[in-house]
Short mmCIF file of C-alpha atoms in Angstrom, two decimals:
data_model
loop_
_atom_site.label_atom_id
_atom_site.label_comp_id
_atom_site.label_asym_id
_atom_site.label_seq_id
_atom_site.Cartn_x
_atom_site.Cartn_y
_atom_site.Cartn_z
CA UNK W 503 9.37 -1.72 -87.28
CA UNK W 504 8.68 -0.27 -83.93
CA UNK W 505 9.50 3.07 -82.75
CA UNK W 506 12.18 1.65 -80.40
CA UNK W 507 13.63 -0.46 -83.28
CA UNK W 508 13.79 2.53 -85.52
CA UNK W 509 15.83 4.45 -82.81
CA UNK W 510 18.51 1.95 -82.56
CA UNK W 511 18.80 1.05 -86.28
CA UNK W 512 19.36 4.69 -87.09
CA UNK W 513 22.38 4.86 -84.89
CA UNK W 514 24.03 1.31 -85.12
CA UNK W 515 24.41 -1.88 -87.20
CA UNK W 516 22.51 -4.27 -85.30
CA UNK W 517 22.81 -7.42 -87.28
CA UNK W 518 24.97 -10.20 -85.53
CA UNK W 519 28.19 -11.26 -87.11
CA UNK W 520 29.75 -14.10 -85.10
CA UNK W 521 33.55 -14.81 -84.99
CA UNK W 522 34.67 -18.35 -84.32
CA UNK W 523 37.85 -20.16 -85.33
CA UNK W 524 37.09 -20.26 -88.81
CA UNK W 525 36.97 -16.48 -89.34
CA UNK W 526 38.44 -14.78 -86.17
CA UNK W 527 41.55 -13.73 -87.97
CA UNK W 528 39.44 -11.33 -90.19
CA UNK W 529 38.78 -9.13 -87.21
CA UNK W 530 41.07 -6.02 -87.84
CA UNK W 531 42.27 -5.74 -84.25
CA UNK W 532 43.46 -9.44 -84.27
CA UNK W 533 45.13 -8.98 -87.53
CA UNK W 534 47.20 -6.28 -85.78
CA UNK W 535 48.55 -9.09 -83.42
CA UNK W 536 51.50 -11.55 -83.85
CA UNK W 537 51.17 -14.50 -85.71
CA UNK W 538 52.09 -16.42 -82.66
CA UNK W 539 49.26 -14.81 -80.62
CA UNK W 540 46.87 -15.74 -83.30
CA UNK W 541 48.24 -19.33 -83.25
CA UNK W 542 47.88 -19.45 -79.42
CA UNK W 543 44.13 -18.56 -79.99
CA UNK W 544 43.71 -21.26 -82.58
CA UNK W 545 45.39 -23.85 -80.28
CA UNK W 546 43.19 -23.31 -77.15
CA UNK W 547 40.02 -22.57 -79.44
CA UNK W 548 40.50 -26.13 -80.64
CA UNK W 549 39.88 -27.50 -77.28
CA UNK W 550 37.72 -25.19 -75.46
CA UNK W 551 34.69 -23.22 -77.28
CA UNK W 552 35.32 -19.95 -79.02
CA UNK W 553 32.79 -17.62 -80.28
CA UNK W 554 32.31 -13.94 -80.06
CA UNK W 555 30.38 -11.34 -81.97
CA UNK W 556 30.61 -7.71 -83.60
CA UNK W 557 28.87 -6.13 -80.49
CA UNK W 558 31.50 -7.59 -78.23
CA UNK W 559 34.29 -6.68 -80.44
CA UNK W 560 33.19 -3.26 -81.27
CA UNK W 561 31.57 -2.01 -77.79
CA UNK W 562 32.81 -4.05 -74.86
CA UNK W 563 36.64 -4.90 -75.49
CA UNK W 564 39.23 -2.00 -75.07
CA UNK W 565 41.67 -2.79 -77.83
CA UNK W 566 44.06 -0.32 -76.23
CA UNK W 567 44.35 -2.53 -73.24
CA UNK W 568 45.38 -5.76 -74.73
CA UNK W 569 46.07 -8.51 -73.32
CA UNK W 570 44.88 -7.30 -69.98
CA UNK W 571 41.34 -6.08 -70.82
CA UNK W 572 38.82 -8.02 -69.06
CA UNK W 573 36.26 -8.61 -71.77
CA UNK W 574 39.03 -9.70 -74.14
CA UNK W 575 40.10 -12.37 -71.79
CA UNK W 576 36.52 -13.23 -71.20
CA UNK W 577 35.79 -13.96 -74.81
CA UNK W 578 39.19 -14.67 -76.49
CA UNK W 579 41.00 -17.84 -75.89
CA UNK W 580 44.49 -17.26 -73.81
CA UNK W 581 47.28 -19.66 -73.88
CA UNK W 582 47.28 -19.91 -70.18
CA UNK W 583 43.91 -21.72 -70.15
CA UNK W 584 45.13 -24.83 -71.23
CA UNK W 585 48.06 -26.32 -68.87
CA UNK W 586 51.50 -26.71 -70.74
CA UNK W 587 51.03 -30.44 -71.50
CA UNK W 588 47.80 -30.06 -73.18
CA UNK W 589 48.75 -26.88 -75.10
CA UNK W 590 51.94 -28.45 -76.39
CA UNK W 591 50.03 -31.58 -77.44
CA UNK W 592 47.41 -29.69 -79.41
CA UNK W 593 50.04 -27.15 -80.71
CA UNK W 594 52.14 -29.90 -82.29
CA UNK W 595 49.02 -31.60 -83.65
CA UNK W 596 48.27 -28.48 -85.48
CA UNK W 597 51.83 -27.82 -86.67
CA UNK W 598 52.00 -31.36 -87.91
CA UNK W 599 49.35 -30.65 -90.43
CA UNK W 600 46.84 -33.16 -89.09
CA UNK W 601 43.42 -33.58 -90.69
CA UNK W 602 40.21 -32.63 -88.81
CA UNK W 603 39.59 -36.20 -87.75
CA UNK W 604 42.95 -36.25 -85.87
CA UNK W 605 42.67 -32.76 -84.40
CA UNK W 606 39.19 -33.70 -83.24
CA UNK W 607 40.55 -36.86 -81.50
CA UNK W 608 43.34 -35.03 -79.83
CA UNK W 609 41.00 -32.32 -78.63
CA UNK W 610 38.53 -34.85 -77.07
CA UNK W 611 41.31 -36.82 -75.22
CA UNK W 612 42.20 -33.40 -73.67
CA UNK W 613 38.48 -32.60 -72.87
CA UNK W 614 37.99 -35.71 -71.09
CA UNK W 615 40.73 -34.83 -68.64
CA UNK W 616 39.25 -31.42 -67.86
CA UNK W 617 36.17 -32.81 -65.72
CA UNK W 618 33.68 -32.11 -68.41
CA UNK W 619 30.74 -32.70 -66.07
CA UNK W 620 31.53 -31.37 -62.57
CA UNK W 621 29.21 -31.86 -59.46
CA UNK W 622 27.85 -35.13 -60.60
CA UNK W 623 25.74 -33.64 -63.54
CA UNK W 624 25.89 -36.90 -65.57
CA UNK W 625 25.62 -39.40 -62.72
CA UNK W 626 23.49 -37.68 -60.11
CA UNK W 627 21.38 -35.10 -61.60
CA UNK W 628 19.62 -36.58 -64.65
CA UNK W 629 16.03 -37.48 -63.56
CA UNK W 630 13.67 -39.92 -64.88
CA UNK W 631 9.88 -40.38 -65.05
CA UNK W 632 8.13 -42.90 -62.91
CA UNK W 633 7.87 -45.23 -66.06
CA UNK W 634 11.76 -45.26 -66.14
CA UNK W 635 12.22 -42.63 -69.00
CA UNK W 636 15.46 -40.89 -68.34
CA UNK W 637 15.27 -37.27 -69.22
CA UNK W 638 18.55 -36.37 -70.45
CA UNK W 639 17.40 -32.81 -71.18
CA UNK W 640 16.85 -31.94 -67.57
CA UNK W 641 18.71 -31.72 -64.21
CA UNK W 642 17.02 -32.02 -60.77
CA UNK W 643 19.60 -31.44 -57.93
CA UNK W 644 17.68 -29.50 -55.62
CA UNK W 645 14.10 -30.22 -54.43
CA UNK W 646 12.47 -26.95 -55.65
CA UNK W 647 14.17 -26.24 -58.82
CA UNK W 648 14.55 -28.21 -62.20
CA UNK W 649 16.71 -27.36 -64.91
CA UNK W 650 15.51 -27.57 -68.49
CA UNK W 651 17.83 -27.68 -71.53
CA UNK W 652 16.06 -27.11 -74.69
CA UNK W 653 17.80 -28.67 -77.61
CA UNK W 654 17.59 -25.41 -79.51
CA UNK W 655 19.36 -23.48 -77.07
CA UNK W 656 22.57 -25.23 -76.94
CA UNK W 657 24.55 -22.29 -78.19
CA UNK W 658 25.13 -18.66 -77.16
CA UNK W 659 25.67 -15.24 -78.78
CA UNK W 660 29.15 -15.48 -77.56
CA UNK W 661 31.06 -18.01 -75.38
CA UNK W 662 32.63 -17.16 -71.94
CA UNK W 663 36.34 -18.59 -71.91
CA UNK W 664 35.59 -19.99 -68.17
CA UNK W 665 32.07 -21.53 -69.14
CA UNK W 666 31.63 -24.73 -67.07
CA UNK W 667 29.06 -25.85 -69.64
CA UNK W 668 31.70 -25.93 -72.19
CA UNK W 669 30.95 -29.60 -73.25
CA UNK W 670 27.60 -28.50 -74.59
CA UNK W 671 29.57 -26.40 -77.39
CA UNK W 672 32.35 -28.65 -78.50
CA UNK W 673 30.60 -31.47 -80.38
CA UNK W 674 30.96 -34.01 -77.69
CA UNK W 675 27.35 -35.29 -78.16
CA UNK W 676 27.43 -37.86 -75.59
CA UNK W 677 27.88 -35.03 -72.94
CA UNK W 678 25.25 -32.66 -74.07
CA UNK W 679 22.10 -32.11 -71.86
CA UNK W 680 19.31 -31.30 -74.43
CA UNK W 681 15.62 -32.32 -74.86
CA UNK W 682 12.98 -31.42 -77.25
CA UNK W 683 9.76 -32.54 -75.58
CA UNK W 684 8.18 -30.01 -73.42
CA UNK W 685 5.44 -32.52 -72.58
CA UNK W 686 7.87 -34.64 -70.65
CA UNK W 687 8.85 -31.71 -68.55
CA UNK W 688 5.26 -30.94 -67.67
CA UNK W 689 4.90 -34.93 -66.87
CA UNK W 690 8.03 -34.65 -64.65
CA UNK W 691 6.53 -31.60 -62.87
CA UNK W 692 3.22 -33.41 -62.34
CA UNK W 693 5.23 -36.35 -60.73
CA UNK W 694 7.17 -33.92 -58.47
CA UNK W 695 4.90 -31.57 -56.85
CA UNK W 696 7.99 -30.33 -54.72
CA UNK W 697 9.54 -28.35 -57.70
CA UNK W 698 8.33 -24.86 -57.82
CA UNK W 699 10.89 -23.22 -60.21
CA UNK W 700 11.87 -24.38 -63.81
CA UNK W 701 15.23 -22.92 -65.10
CA UNK W 702 15.55 -22.69 -68.77
CA UNK W 703 19.08 -23.06 -69.59
CA UNK W 704 21.72 -24.20 -72.02
CA UNK W 705 23.74 -22.71 -73.77
CA UNK W 706 21.45 -19.75 -73.72
CA UNK W 707 17.66 -19.92 -74.06
CA UNK W 708 17.68 -16.52 -75.59
CA UNK W 709 19.47 -17.61 -78.75
CA UNK W 710 16.10 -19.34 -79.70
CA UNK W 711 13.54 -17.52 -81.75
CA UNK W 712 10.73 -16.13 -79.62
CA UNK W 713 8.23 -18.54 -81.44
CA UNK W 714 10.20 -21.58 -80.35
CA UNK W 715 10.96 -20.37 -76.89
CA UNK W 716 7.26 -19.33 -76.35
CA UNK W 717 6.19 -22.96 -77.54
CA UNK W 718 7.94 -24.37 -74.41
CA UNK W 719 6.76 -21.63 -72.05
CA UNK W 720 3.29 -22.12 -73.47
CA UNK W 721 3.27 -25.95 -72.82
CA UNK W 722 4.19 -25.02 -69.11
CA UNK W 723 1.40 -22.45 -68.61
CA UNK W 724 -1.27 -24.30 -70.48
CA UNK W 725 -0.65 -27.18 -68.15
CA UNK W 726 -1.83 -25.04 -65.33
CA UNK W 727 0.34 -26.74 -62.77
CA UNK W 728 -0.39 -25.80 -59.34
CA UNK W 729 3.08 -26.24 -58.06
CA UNK W 730 4.91 -24.05 -60.78
CA UNK W 731 5.59 -20.59 -59.31
CA UNK W 732 8.49 -19.21 -61.23
CA UNK W 733 10.00 -19.77 -64.66
CA UNK W 734 13.72 -18.62 -64.65
CA UNK W 735 15.88 -17.94 -67.85
CA UNK W 736 19.53 -18.32 -67.42
CA UNK W 737 20.97 -15.80 -70.13
CA UNK W 738 23.80 -13.72 -70.97
CA UNK W 739 22.08 -12.22 -73.96
CA UNK W 740 21.44 -8.85 -72.31
CA UNK W 741 25.35 -8.49 -72.05
CA UNK W 742 26.41 -10.10 -75.11
CA UNK W 743 23.58 -9.25 -77.50
CA UNK W 744 21.19 -6.67 -76.07
CA UNK W 745 19.56 -6.22 -79.49
CA UNK W 746 17.78 -9.48 -78.78
CA UNK W 747 15.49 -7.26 -76.82
CA UNK W 748 15.77 -4.08 -78.83
CA UNK W 749 15.99 -4.63 -82.65
CA UNK W 750 16.10 -8.31 -83.62
CA UNK W 751 13.22 -9.31 -85.76
CA UNK W 752 11.50 -11.02 -82.95
CA UNK W 753 12.54 -8.61 -80.09
CA UNK W 754 8.84 -7.42 -79.44
CA UNK W 755 7.64 -11.08 -79.64
CA UNK W 756 10.08 -12.07 -77.09
CA UNK W 757 9.03 -9.22 -74.69
CA UNK W 758 5.41 -10.01 -75.29
CA UNK W 759 6.02 -13.84 -74.29
CA UNK W 760 7.56 -12.32 -71.11
CA UNK W 761 4.44 -10.41 -70.43
CA UNK W 762 2.24 -13.32 -71.04
CA UNK W 763 4.09 -15.50 -68.44
CA UNK W 764 4.00 -12.59 -65.95
CA UNK W 765 0.17 -12.12 -66.56
CA UNK W 766 -0.52 -15.76 -66.02
CA UNK W 767 0.57 -15.29 -62.36
CA UNK W 768 3.89 -17.06 -62.87
CA UNK W 769 6.83 -15.09 -61.72
CA UNK W 770 9.60 -14.57 -64.39
CA UNK W 771 13.19 -14.20 -63.25
CA UNK W 772 15.90 -13.44 -65.55
CA UNK W 773 19.06 -14.85 -64.37
CA UNK W 774 21.58 -12.38 -66.08
CA UNK W 775 25.15 -12.97 -66.36
CA UNK W 776 27.34 -9.92 -65.98
CA UNK W 777 30.90 -10.53 -65.14
CA UNK W 778 32.19 -6.99 -65.31
CA UNK W 779 31.28 -3.44 -64.75
CA UNK W 780 31.86 -2.52 -68.29
CA UNK W 781 29.07 -4.85 -69.61
CA UNK W 782 26.61 -2.41 -68.05
CA UNK W 783 28.01 0.65 -69.48
CA UNK W 784 26.52 0.74 -72.91
CA UNK W 785 23.29 2.43 -73.98
CA UNK W 786 22.05 -0.78 -75.67
CA UNK W 787 22.62 -2.58 -72.41
CA UNK W 788 20.66 -0.12 -70.38
CA UNK W 789 17.82 0.17 -72.80
CA UNK W 790 17.52 -3.75 -73.05
CA UNK W 791 17.33 -3.96 -69.18
CA UNK W 792 14.57 -1.31 -69.24
CA UNK W 793 12.67 -2.90 -71.79
CA UNK W 794 12.84 -6.32 -70.02
CA UNK W 795 11.76 -4.98 -66.76
CA UNK W 796 8.88 -3.17 -68.36
CA UNK W 797 7.44 -6.57 -69.03
CA UNK W 798 7.26 -7.31 -65.39
CA UNK W 799 10.13 -9.81 -65.36
CA UNK W 800 12.68 -9.43 -62.56
CA UNK W 801 16.36 -9.36 -63.43
CA UNK W 802 18.89 -11.14 -61.01
CA UNK W 803 22.50 -10.84 -61.59
CA UNK W 804 25.30 -13.44 -60.96
CA UNK W 805 28.82 -14.15 -61.95
CA UNK W 806 31.83 -16.17 -60.78
CA UNK W 807 34.68 -14.58 -59.46
CA UNK W 808 37.52 -14.87 -62.00
CA UNK W 809 41.33 -14.27 -61.77
CA UNK W 810 42.27 -12.00 -64.59
CA UNK W 811 38.89 -10.73 -65.17
CA UNK W 812 37.14 -9.52 -61.97
CA UNK W 813 39.02 -10.28 -58.91
CA UNK W 814 38.97 -6.82 -57.73
CA UNK W 815 36.58 -5.93 -54.78
CA UNK W 816 36.15 -2.33 -56.02
CA UNK W 817 34.88 -3.39 -59.23
CA UNK W 818 32.51 -5.74 -57.72
CA UNK W 819 31.02 -3.09 -55.53
CA UNK W 820 30.61 -0.66 -58.42
CA UNK W 821 29.03 -3.40 -60.55
CA UNK W 822 26.48 -4.23 -57.72
CA UNK W 823 25.68 -0.55 -57.33
CA UNK W 824 25.08 -0.15 -61.02
CA UNK W 825 22.99 -3.18 -61.19
CA UNK W 826 20.80 -1.78 -58.47
CA UNK W 827 20.57 1.63 -60.22
CA UNK W 828 19.39 -0.16 -63.30
CA UNK W 829 16.74 -1.99 -61.36
CA UNK W 830 18.30 -5.36 -61.10
CA UNK W 831 19.00 -7.61 -57.98
CA UNK W 832 22.58 -8.76 -57.24
CA UNK W 833 21.86 -12.51 -56.59
CA UNK W 834 25.29 -14.62 -56.45
CA UNK W 835 29.07 -14.47 -56.56
CA UNK W 836 30.26 -17.98 -57.59
CA UNK W 837 33.41 -19.83 -57.18
CA UNK W 838 34.84 -21.05 -60.42
CA UNK W 839 33.88 -24.62 -61.11
CA UNK W 840 36.19 -27.51 -61.06
CA UNK W 841 36.24 -28.07 -64.96
CA UNK W 842 37.93 -26.58 -67.87
CA UNK W 843 40.24 -23.67 -67.36
CA UNK W 844 39.71 -23.75 -63.52
CA UNK W 845 43.61 -23.50 -62.96
CA UNK W 846 43.55 -20.19 -64.88
CA UNK W 847 40.46 -18.38 -63.50
CA UNK W 848 40.37 -20.09 -59.98
CA UNK W 849 40.72 -17.76 -56.99
CA UNK W 850 41.58 -19.36 -53.54
CA UNK W 851 38.63 -19.67 -51.22
CA UNK W 852 40.11 -17.51 -48.45
CA UNK W 853 41.01 -14.59 -50.97
CA UNK W 854 37.68 -14.99 -52.59
CA UNK W 855 35.64 -14.45 -49.28
CA UNK W 856 38.10 -11.35 -48.61
CA UNK W 857 36.95 -9.91 -52.04
CA UNK W 858 33.24 -10.43 -51.30
CA UNK W 859 33.60 -9.20 -47.77
CA UNK W 860 35.44 -6.01 -49.04
CA UNK W 861 32.74 -5.39 -51.80
CA UNK W 862 29.78 -6.26 -49.68
CA UNK W 863 30.87 -3.56 -47.15
CA UNK W 864 31.04 -0.95 -49.89
CA UNK W 865 27.26 -1.21 -50.84
CA UNK W 866 23.96 -0.27 -49.45
CA UNK W 867 21.44 -2.77 -48.15
CA UNK W 868 19.76 -2.92 -51.62
CA UNK W 869 22.88 -4.52 -53.13
CA UNK W 870 23.35 -6.77 -50.04
CA UNK W 871 20.69 -9.29 -51.55
CA UNK W 872 23.92 -10.88 -53.06
CA UNK W 873 25.41 -14.10 -51.69
CA UNK W 874 28.86 -15.56 -51.96
CA UNK W 875 31.20 -16.78 -52.59
CA UNK W 876 29.38 -20.09 -53.52
CA UNK W 877 30.72 -23.19 -54.69
CA UNK W 878 28.25 -25.17 -56.91
CA UNK W 879 29.81 -28.51 -55.51
CA UNK W 880 28.33 -32.16 -55.69
CA UNK W 881 26.88 -32.10 -52.24
CA UNK W 882 25.24 -28.68 -52.96
CA UNK W 883 26.07 -24.96 -53.11
CA UNK W 884 28.76 -24.47 -50.53
CA UNK W 885 28.92 -20.84 -49.06
CA UNK W 886 32.31 -19.68 -47.69
CA UNK W 887 31.25 -17.60 -44.70
CA UNK W 888 34.73 -16.69 -43.60
CA UNK W 889 37.84 -17.55 -41.55
CA UNK W 890 37.58 -17.90 -37.59
CA UNK W 891 39.51 -19.31 -34.85
CA UNK W 892 37.99 -22.23 -32.64
CA UNK W 893 40.07 -23.68 -29.69
CA UNK W 894 43.20 -21.98 -31.12
CA UNK W 895 42.56 -23.49 -34.67
CA UNK W 896 42.27 -21.29 -37.57
CA UNK W 897 39.16 -22.72 -39.69
CA UNK W 898 37.10 -21.84 -42.68
CA UNK W 899 33.60 -21.52 -42.01
CA UNK W 900 31.03 -23.04 -44.57
CA UNK W 901 27.34 -23.83 -44.74
CA UNK W 902 25.12 -25.13 -47.45
CA UNK W 903 22.64 -22.57 -49.25
CA UNK W 904 21.24 -25.60 -51.25
CA UNK W 905 21.89 -29.21 -50.66
CA UNK W 906 20.99 -32.50 -52.28
CA UNK W 907 19.17 -33.13 -49.01
CA UNK W 908 17.40 -29.97 -47.69
CA UNK W 909 18.12 -30.97 -44.00
CA UNK W 910 21.77 -29.93 -44.84
CA UNK W 911 21.12 -26.47 -45.44
CA UNK W 912 22.07 -23.73 -43.23
CA UNK W 913 24.27 -25.80 -40.94
CA UNK W 914 27.65 -24.39 -40.20
CA UNK W 915 30.63 -26.72 -40.71
CA UNK W 916 34.32 -26.12 -40.66
CA UNK W 917 37.38 -26.82 -42.64
CA UNK W 918 41.17 -26.62 -41.81
CA UNK W 919 42.43 -23.49 -42.88
CA UNK W 920 44.23 -23.68 -46.43
CA UNK W 921 45.00 -20.46 -48.09
CA UNK W 922 45.65 -22.28 -51.40
CA UNK W 923 42.33 -24.32 -51.67
CA UNK W 924 40.28 -23.25 -54.62
CA UNK W 925 37.43 -25.91 -54.29
CA UNK W 926 35.60 -27.99 -51.73
CA UNK W 927 37.64 -31.01 -52.71
CA UNK W 928 40.78 -29.26 -51.50
CA UNK W 929 39.53 -28.87 -48.18
CA UNK W 930 39.84 -31.10 -45.09
CA UNK W 931 37.44 -31.16 -42.15
CA UNK W 932 38.74 -29.19 -39.28
CA UNK W 933 37.36 -31.40 -36.45
CA UNK W 934 37.20 -35.31 -37.12
CA UNK W 935 37.54 -37.12 -40.25
CA UNK W 936 34.66 -35.85 -42.37
CA UNK W 937 31.91 -33.20 -42.78
CA UNK W 938 28.70 -33.85 -41.12
CA UNK W 939 26.85 -34.70 -44.48
CA UNK W 940 29.60 -37.06 -45.63
CA UNK W 941 27.96 -40.34 -44.54
CA UNK W 942 24.65 -39.68 -45.95
CA UNK W 943 26.07 -38.26 -49.16
CA UNK W 944 28.08 -41.45 -49.63
CA UNK W 945 25.39 -43.78 -48.73
CA UNK W 946 22.74 -42.12 -51.20
CA UNK W 947 24.85 -40.83 -53.92
CA UNK W 948 28.11 -42.61 -54.36
CA UNK W 949 27.59 -45.75 -56.00
#
């Protein structure tokens, strides 16, 4: 045991205990709730993934602020996360005493109506090798960046109720992205020299044992690919289970692997998800950030804007300031994607831009690295720049920060003003019948 591990184990219990549908009623604070509230959790949790842990329950949730506590809403199913029709269908199924097979059938029927893979993830983003082998454990949407889904990373320390990758966790095998073979990833990178960044994602890659994760990264490093400049790790572990970097049995090995990546000359970027200021408030979080940064890795932070959780500009400003003070770089404010419980978490684009602008104005230049609000839509990452007036017509000003075609990036375009629109598909072109990229997009990507 290292000195750091000893320090934490003296003060806290750091063995993870997971809570799911099977055992969530054993949580003392849940037992204080009405049977109806517990049943509502069960109904929603049978459709959308539900998993939390003792750290979240004991240190992040304010149980005196239920049901409005943001971390509670972030990790425990709420009735409103299903539309009434879907909620009633699952509730009646459970009340009827249906068996597991019937419950699963009803759940899958509902899930298929929730746009389980938005933005063309299944149809457009799955790459293939030159020999025709499809790589279902990868996505390649933007020229420079390839997403890699290790099959061992298809879970998390806790699940976010808004997660757009929810199909990964609900047993819908045909909708999972997972791949075991790092060698195929290397081969794909050799065939695509335009790729400079590999993003390990899931699930959460930090759910893997360090030895397993390093097997993947070693395969990449050993290949000495001249085009590979950056390894990114998309993770919520720093927030949901900081002990991964403090006291877990493989904590030191994880950090040594980070050091190895950095020493190889490859930039290591930890894409950390923080959805609320409270996640940055505990001592374990602060220490985990410190240890990760000491390896030479850079932590960049991102989150969607979420109704019921963080649709407050003052909170965003404080969160970005806190991230900078910890040595992290604010990176993205996203728009909730068009999947799952979008109706519950979605914030209209006009309101989202106002929240972003108000928060942005409150922080120094060091926090103004952040971009948003950004929609990860099928054509690319669409940045909502604001509202303007052109020739007497009120418009929403947009641009692509990333595009399926790099030539689309950075060109302003305009949508008719619509204060209720929550996604690109809700917007209409302000001038003419289409956006500037529509013809090329339809010709190349809509078959």
